[in-house]
Short mmCIF file of C-alpha atoms in Angstrom, two decimals:
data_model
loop_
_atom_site.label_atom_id
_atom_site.label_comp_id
_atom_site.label_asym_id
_atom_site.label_seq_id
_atom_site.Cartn_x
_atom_site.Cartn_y
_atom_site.Cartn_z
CA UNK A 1 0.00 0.00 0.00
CA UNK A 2 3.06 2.42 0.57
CA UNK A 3 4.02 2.16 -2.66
CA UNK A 4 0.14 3.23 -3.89
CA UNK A 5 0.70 6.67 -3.66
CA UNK A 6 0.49 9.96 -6.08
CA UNK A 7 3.60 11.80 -5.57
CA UNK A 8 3.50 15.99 -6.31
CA UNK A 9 6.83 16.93 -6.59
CA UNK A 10 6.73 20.75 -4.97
CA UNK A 11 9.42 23.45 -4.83
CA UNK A 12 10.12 22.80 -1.04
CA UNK A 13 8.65 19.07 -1.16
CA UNK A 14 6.62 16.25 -2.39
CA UNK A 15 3.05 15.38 -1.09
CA UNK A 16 2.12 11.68 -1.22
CA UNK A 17 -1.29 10.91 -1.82
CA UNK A 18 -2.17 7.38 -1.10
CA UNK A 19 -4.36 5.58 -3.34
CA UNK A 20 -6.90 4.58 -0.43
CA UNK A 21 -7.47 8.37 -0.27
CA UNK A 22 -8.78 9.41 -3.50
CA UNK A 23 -10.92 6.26 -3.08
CA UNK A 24 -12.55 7.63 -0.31
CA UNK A 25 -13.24 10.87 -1.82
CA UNK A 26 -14.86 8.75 -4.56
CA UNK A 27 -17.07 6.91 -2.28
CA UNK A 28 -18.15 9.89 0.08
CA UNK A 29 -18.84 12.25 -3.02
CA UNK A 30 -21.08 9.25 -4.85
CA UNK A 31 -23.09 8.48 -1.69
CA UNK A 32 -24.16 11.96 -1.56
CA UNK A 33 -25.96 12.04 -4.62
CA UNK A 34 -29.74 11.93 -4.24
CA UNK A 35 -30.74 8.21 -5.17
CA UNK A 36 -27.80 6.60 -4.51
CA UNK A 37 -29.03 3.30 -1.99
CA UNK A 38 -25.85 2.70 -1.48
CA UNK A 39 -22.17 0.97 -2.42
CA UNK A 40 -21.93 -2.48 -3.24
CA UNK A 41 -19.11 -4.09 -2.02
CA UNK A 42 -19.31 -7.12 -2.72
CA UNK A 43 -18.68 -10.13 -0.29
CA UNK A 44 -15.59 -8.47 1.55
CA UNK A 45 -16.96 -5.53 2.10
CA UNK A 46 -20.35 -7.44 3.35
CA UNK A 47 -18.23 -9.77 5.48
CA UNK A 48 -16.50 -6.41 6.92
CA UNK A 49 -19.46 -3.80 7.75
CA UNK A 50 -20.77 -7.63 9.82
CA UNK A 51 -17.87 -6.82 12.08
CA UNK A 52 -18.36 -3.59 12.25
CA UNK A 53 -15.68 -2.52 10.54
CA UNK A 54 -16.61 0.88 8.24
CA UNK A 55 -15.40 1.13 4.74
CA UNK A 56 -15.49 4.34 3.14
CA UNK A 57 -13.65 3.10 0.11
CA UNK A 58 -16.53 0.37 -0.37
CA UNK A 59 -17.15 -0.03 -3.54
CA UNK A 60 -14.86 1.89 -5.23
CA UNK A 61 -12.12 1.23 -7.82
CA UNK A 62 -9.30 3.43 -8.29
CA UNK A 63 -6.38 4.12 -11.32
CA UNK A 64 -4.05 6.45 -10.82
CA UNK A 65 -0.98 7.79 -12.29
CA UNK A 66 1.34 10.76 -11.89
CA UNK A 67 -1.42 13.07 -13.31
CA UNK A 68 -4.07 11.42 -13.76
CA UNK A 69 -7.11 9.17 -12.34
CA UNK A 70 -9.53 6.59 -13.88
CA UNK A 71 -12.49 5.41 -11.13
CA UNK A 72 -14.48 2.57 -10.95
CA UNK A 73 -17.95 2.54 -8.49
CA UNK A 74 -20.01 -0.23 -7.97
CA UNK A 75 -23.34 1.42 -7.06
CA UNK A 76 -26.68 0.48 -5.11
CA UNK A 77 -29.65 2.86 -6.65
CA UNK A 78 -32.83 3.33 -4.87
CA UNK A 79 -36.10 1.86 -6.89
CA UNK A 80 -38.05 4.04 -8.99
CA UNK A 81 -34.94 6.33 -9.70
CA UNK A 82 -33.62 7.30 -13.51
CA UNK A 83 -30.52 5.17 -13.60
CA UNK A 84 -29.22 7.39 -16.38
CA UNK A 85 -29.49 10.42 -14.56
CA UNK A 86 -28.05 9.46 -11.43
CA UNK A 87 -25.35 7.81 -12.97
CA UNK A 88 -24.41 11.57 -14.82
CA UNK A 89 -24.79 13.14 -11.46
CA UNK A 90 -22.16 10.61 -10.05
CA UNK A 91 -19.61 11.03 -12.96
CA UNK A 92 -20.13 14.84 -12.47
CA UNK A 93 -19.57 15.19 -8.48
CA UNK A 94 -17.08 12.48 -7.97
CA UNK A 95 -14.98 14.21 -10.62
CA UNK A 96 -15.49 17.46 -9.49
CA UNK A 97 -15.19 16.22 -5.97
CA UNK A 98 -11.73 14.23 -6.78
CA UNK A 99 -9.89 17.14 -9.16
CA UNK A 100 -10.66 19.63 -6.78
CA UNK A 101 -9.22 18.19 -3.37
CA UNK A 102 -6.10 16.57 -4.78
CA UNK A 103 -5.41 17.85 -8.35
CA UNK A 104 -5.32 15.08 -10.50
CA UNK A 105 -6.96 15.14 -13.57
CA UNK A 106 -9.55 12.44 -13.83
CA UNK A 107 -9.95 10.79 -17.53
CA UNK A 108 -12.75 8.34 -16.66
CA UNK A 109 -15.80 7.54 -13.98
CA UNK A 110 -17.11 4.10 -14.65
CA UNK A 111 -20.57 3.41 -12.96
CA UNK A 112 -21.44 0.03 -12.14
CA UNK A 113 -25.16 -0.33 -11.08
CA UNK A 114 -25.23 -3.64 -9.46
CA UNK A 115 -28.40 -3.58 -7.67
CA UNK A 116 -31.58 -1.94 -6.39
CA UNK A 117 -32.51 -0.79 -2.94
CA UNK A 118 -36.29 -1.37 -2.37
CA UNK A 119 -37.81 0.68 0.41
CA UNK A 120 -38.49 -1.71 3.69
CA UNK A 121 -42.09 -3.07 4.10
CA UNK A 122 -44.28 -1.89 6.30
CA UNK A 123 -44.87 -5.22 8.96
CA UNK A 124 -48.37 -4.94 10.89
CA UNK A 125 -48.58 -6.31 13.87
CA UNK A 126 -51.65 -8.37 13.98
CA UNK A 127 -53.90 -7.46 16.66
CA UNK A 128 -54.70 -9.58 19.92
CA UNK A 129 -57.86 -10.76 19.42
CA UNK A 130 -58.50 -12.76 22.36
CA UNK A 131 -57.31 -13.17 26.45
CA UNK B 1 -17.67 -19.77 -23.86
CA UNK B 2 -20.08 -21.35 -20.91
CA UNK B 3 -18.77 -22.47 -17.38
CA UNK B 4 -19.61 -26.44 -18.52
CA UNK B 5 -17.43 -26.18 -21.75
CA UNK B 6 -14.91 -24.70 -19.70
CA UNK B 7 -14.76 -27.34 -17.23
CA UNK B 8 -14.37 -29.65 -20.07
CA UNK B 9 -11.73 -27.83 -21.69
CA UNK B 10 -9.86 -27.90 -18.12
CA UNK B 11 -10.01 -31.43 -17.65
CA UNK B 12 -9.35 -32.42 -21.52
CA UNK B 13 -6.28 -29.79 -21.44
CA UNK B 14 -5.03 -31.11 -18.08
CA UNK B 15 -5.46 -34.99 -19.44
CA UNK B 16 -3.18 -34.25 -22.34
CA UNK B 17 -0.98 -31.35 -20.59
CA UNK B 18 -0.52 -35.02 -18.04
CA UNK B 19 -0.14 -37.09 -21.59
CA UNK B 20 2.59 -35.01 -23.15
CA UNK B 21 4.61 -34.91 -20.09
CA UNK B 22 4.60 -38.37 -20.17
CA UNK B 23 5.68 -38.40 -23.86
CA UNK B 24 8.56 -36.48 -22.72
CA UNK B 25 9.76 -38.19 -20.10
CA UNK B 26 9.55 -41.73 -22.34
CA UNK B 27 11.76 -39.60 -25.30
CA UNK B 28 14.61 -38.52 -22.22
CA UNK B 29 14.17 -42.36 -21.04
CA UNK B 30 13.57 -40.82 -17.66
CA UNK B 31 11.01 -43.96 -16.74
CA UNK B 32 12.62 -47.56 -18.16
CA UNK B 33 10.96 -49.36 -21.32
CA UNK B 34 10.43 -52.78 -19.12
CA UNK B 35 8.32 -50.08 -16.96
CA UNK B 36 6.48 -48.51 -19.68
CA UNK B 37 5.52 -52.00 -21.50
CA UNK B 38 4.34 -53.13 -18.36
CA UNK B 39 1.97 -50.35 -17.97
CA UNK B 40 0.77 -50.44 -21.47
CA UNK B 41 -0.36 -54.10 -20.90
CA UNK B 42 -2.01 -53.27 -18.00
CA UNK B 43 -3.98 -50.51 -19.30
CA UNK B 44 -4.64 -51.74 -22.93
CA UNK B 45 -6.16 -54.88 -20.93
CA UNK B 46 -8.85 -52.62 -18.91
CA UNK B 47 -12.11 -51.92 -19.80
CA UNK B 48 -12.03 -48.33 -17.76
CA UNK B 49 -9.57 -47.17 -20.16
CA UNK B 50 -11.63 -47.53 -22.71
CA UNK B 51 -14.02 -46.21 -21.05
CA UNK B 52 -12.23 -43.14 -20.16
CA UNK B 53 -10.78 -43.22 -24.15
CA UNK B 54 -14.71 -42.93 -24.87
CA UNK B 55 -15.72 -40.10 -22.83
CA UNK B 56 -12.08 -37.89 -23.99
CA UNK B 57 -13.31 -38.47 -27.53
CA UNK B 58 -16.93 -37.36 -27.04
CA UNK B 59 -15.50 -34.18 -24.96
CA UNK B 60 -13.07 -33.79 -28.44
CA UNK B 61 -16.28 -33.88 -30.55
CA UNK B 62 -18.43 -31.53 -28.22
CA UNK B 63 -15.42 -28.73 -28.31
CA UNK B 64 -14.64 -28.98 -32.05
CA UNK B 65 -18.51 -28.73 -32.28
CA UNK B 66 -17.75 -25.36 -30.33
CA UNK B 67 -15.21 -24.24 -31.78
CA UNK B 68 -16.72 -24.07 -35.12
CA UNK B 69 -20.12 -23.24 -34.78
CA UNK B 70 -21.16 -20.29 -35.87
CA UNK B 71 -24.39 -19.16 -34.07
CA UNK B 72 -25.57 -15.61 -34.91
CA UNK B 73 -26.69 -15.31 -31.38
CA UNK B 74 -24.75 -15.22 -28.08
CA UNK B 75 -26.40 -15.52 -24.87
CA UNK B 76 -24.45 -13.90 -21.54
CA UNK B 77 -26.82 -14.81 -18.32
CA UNK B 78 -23.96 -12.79 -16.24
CA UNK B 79 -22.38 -9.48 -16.11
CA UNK B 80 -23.47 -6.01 -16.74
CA UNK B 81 -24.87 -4.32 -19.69
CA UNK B 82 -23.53 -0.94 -21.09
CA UNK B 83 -26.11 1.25 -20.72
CA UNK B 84 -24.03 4.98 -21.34
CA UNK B 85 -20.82 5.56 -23.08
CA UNK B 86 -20.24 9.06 -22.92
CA UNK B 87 -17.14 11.56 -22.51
CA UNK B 88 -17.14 10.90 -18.56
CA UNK B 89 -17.24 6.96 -18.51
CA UNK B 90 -19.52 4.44 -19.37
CA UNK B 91 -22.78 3.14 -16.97
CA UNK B 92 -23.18 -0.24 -16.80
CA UNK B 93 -25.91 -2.55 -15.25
CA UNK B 94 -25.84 -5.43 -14.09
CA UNK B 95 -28.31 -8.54 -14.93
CA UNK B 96 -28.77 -8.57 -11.45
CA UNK B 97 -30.24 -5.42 -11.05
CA UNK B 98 -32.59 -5.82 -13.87
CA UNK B 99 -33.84 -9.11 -12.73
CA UNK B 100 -34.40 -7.63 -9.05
CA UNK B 101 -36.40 -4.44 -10.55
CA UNK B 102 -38.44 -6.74 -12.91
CA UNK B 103 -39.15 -8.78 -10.63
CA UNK B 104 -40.68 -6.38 -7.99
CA UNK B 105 -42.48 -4.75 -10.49
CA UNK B 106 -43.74 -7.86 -11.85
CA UNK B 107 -45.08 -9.07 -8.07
CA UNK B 108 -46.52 -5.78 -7.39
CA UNK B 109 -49.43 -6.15 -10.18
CA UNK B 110 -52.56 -7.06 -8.99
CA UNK B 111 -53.12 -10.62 -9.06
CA UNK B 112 -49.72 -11.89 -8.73
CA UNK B 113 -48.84 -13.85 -6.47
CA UNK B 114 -45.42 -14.73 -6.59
CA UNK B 115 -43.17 -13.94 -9.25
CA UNK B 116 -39.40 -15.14 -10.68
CA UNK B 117 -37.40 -13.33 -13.10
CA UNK B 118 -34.21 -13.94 -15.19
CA UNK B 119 -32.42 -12.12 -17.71
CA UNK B 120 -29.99 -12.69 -20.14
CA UNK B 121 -28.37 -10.93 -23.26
CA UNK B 122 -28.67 -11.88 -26.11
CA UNK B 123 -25.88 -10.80 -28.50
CA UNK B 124 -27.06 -10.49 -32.09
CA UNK B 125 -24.58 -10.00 -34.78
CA UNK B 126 -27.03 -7.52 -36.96
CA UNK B 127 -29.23 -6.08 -34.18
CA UNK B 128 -26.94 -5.49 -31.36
CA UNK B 129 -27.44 -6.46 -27.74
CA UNK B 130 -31.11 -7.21 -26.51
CA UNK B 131 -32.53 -7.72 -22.82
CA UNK B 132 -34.51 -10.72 -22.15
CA UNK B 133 -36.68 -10.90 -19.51
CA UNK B 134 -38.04 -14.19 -18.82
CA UNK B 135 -41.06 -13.53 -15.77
CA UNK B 136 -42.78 -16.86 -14.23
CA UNK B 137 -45.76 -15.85 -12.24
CA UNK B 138 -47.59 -17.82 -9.58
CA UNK B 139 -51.51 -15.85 -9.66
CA UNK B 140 -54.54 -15.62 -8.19
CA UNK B 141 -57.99 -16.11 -9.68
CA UNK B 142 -59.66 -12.90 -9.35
CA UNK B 143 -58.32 -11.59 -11.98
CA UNK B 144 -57.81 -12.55 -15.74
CA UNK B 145 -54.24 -14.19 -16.91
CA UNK B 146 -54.13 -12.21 -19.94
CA UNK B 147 -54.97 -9.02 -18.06
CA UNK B 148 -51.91 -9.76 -15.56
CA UNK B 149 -49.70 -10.50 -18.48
CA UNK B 150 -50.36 -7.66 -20.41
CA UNK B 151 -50.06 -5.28 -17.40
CA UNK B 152 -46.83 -6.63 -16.25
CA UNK B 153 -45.35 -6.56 -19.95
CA UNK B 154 -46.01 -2.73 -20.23
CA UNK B 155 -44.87 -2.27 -16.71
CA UNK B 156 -41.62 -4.12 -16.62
CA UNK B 157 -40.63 -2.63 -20.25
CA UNK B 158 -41.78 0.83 -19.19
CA UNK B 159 -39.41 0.68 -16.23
CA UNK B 160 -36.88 -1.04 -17.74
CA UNK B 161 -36.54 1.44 -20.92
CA UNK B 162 -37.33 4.80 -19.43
CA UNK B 163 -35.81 3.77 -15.81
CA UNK B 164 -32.69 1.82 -16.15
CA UNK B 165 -32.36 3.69 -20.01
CA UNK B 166 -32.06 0.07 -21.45
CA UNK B 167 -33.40 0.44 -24.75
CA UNK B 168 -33.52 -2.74 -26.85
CA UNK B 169 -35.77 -5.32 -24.56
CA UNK B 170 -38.13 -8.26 -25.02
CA UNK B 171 -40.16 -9.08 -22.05
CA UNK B 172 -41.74 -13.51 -21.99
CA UNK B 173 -44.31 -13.77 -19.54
CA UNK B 174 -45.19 -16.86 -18.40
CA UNK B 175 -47.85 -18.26 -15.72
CA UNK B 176 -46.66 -21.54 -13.62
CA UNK B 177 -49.20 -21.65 -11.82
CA UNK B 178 -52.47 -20.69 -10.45
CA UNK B 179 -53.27 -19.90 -6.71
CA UNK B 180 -56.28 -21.57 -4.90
CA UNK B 181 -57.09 -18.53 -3.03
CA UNK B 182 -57.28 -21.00 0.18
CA UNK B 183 -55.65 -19.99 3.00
CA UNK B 184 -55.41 -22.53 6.04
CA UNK B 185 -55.96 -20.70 9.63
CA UNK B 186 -53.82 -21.88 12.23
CA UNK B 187 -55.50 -21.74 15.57
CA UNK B 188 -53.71 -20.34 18.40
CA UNK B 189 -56.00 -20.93 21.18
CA UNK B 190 -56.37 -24.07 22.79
#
């Protein structure tokens, strides 16, 4: 993982941005969008939020070179939702979100919709009827 | 290439990758010819290895077969389908999803009881890639199985084209079964 890292090469020093970072900025700038259910991790990342171990990189896929980055996220949407147009909104903000906080340029956002999240239904307790 | 032919191409690959190295060690006379004559004998005098000679040769037969058909249709029942390719990235979903959203449209119509989806995609050489949806429905009797069918085909490829943006679909309805409408009480009182 030490060797993961984006390396700026300053005047006065370099800044190392690991991998694991950008990641995260990935995953907390998709989750906001408005219909996103949310990441799909796959069995790992199941296995690990069981333990109670939080993954803010969950479901996402990073590339990255000296300049640029190339993303990968593996999306829940809510039901009922335009897939198309969340997916844009994704693409939009997690590039945005990603070229803004660490500079890279970022060539590609792949969206992966790998499942639907269905609203919970409603259970009705059945009433008592007799003593 | 499906996940039975390559099972078969595993074991037939691994039976000759076995076969050759055997070959090679006879040519460098790394196992003596007494040894080799010996086993020969033995085999040749076994009906399992003929047995075993049959079932390689049938495999042989089943992957030329394979190898050289030419189908204009390709079926994938896994993976993703590429709905967007644009400047940012492409959007892809996945069977999966498809099959869960058709499905839950498909048991919410009234008079369906229980309903099972699959999809697949079919890739055709002159018409591109097209959805299949393949809904079996378990229904009631109050209402007509035509009516159910025809409501859950507009439904599911309403939702499926101007929801998940998948253009090219072909929704197959078909009912399994029908439901009694008789529900057994359980008493709880003694």
């Amino acid at each position: 993982m030490a060797n993961d890292t984006i390396k700026l090469e300053e005047g006065i020093g370099s800044v190392r941005i690991a991998d694991e970072v950008v990641s995260i900025i990935a995953g907390m700038a998709a989750t906001e969008v408005d219909g996103i259910a949310g990441m799909s991790g796959g069995l790992v990342g199941g296995i690990a939020e069981i333990l109670g171990k939080k993954n803010l990189a969950k479901g996402v896929k990073v590339e990255v070179g000296e300049t640029e980055a190339a993303v990968d996220l593996y999306i829940i949407v809510k039901f009922g939702v335009r897939i198309p147009d969340v997916a844009l909104t994704v693409q939009e903000k997690v590039k945005t979100a990603i070229e803004s906080m660490t500079g890279l340029s970022v060539v590609e956002v792949n969206v992966h919709v790998q499942g639907v999240g269905f609203p919970d239904t409603e259970v009705r307790e059945e009433e008592v009827r007799v003593r | 290439m499906g996940i039975i032919n390559r099972i078969l191409l595993f074991v037939y690959t691994l039976f000759f990758g076995v076969l050759c190295a055997g070959v090679a060690g006879l040519c460098l006379h790394i196992v003596p010819e007494r040894v080799v004559v010996n086993e020969y004998e033995y085999l040749v005098s076994q009906w399992q290895t003929g047995a075993v000679a049959g079932v390689l040769l049938l495999v042989s037969i089943h992957l030329l077969l394979c190898s050289v058909s030419g189908r204009r249709t390709k079926e994938v029942r896994s993976g993703e389908l590429l709905v967007i390719q644009g400047a940012a990235g492409q959007v892809n979903v996945s069977l999966t999803a498809v099959r869960d959203m058709a499905e839950r449209i498909a048991a919410g119509v009234h008079g369906v009881r229980q309903a099972k989806a699959k999809a697949l995609v079919e890739h055709r050489r002159d018409e591109g890639d097209f959805l299949k949806l393949d809904i079996r429905l378990e229904v009631g009797q109050e209402r007509s199985v035509a009516a159910i069918s025809d409501d859950i085909q507009i439904q599911v490829n309403r939702y499926v084209t101007q929801i998940a943006g998948i253009d090219n679909v072909e929704v197959a309805v078909s009912v399994q079964s029908i439901a009694s409408g008789v529900s057994v009480k359980k008493r709880r009182i003694k």
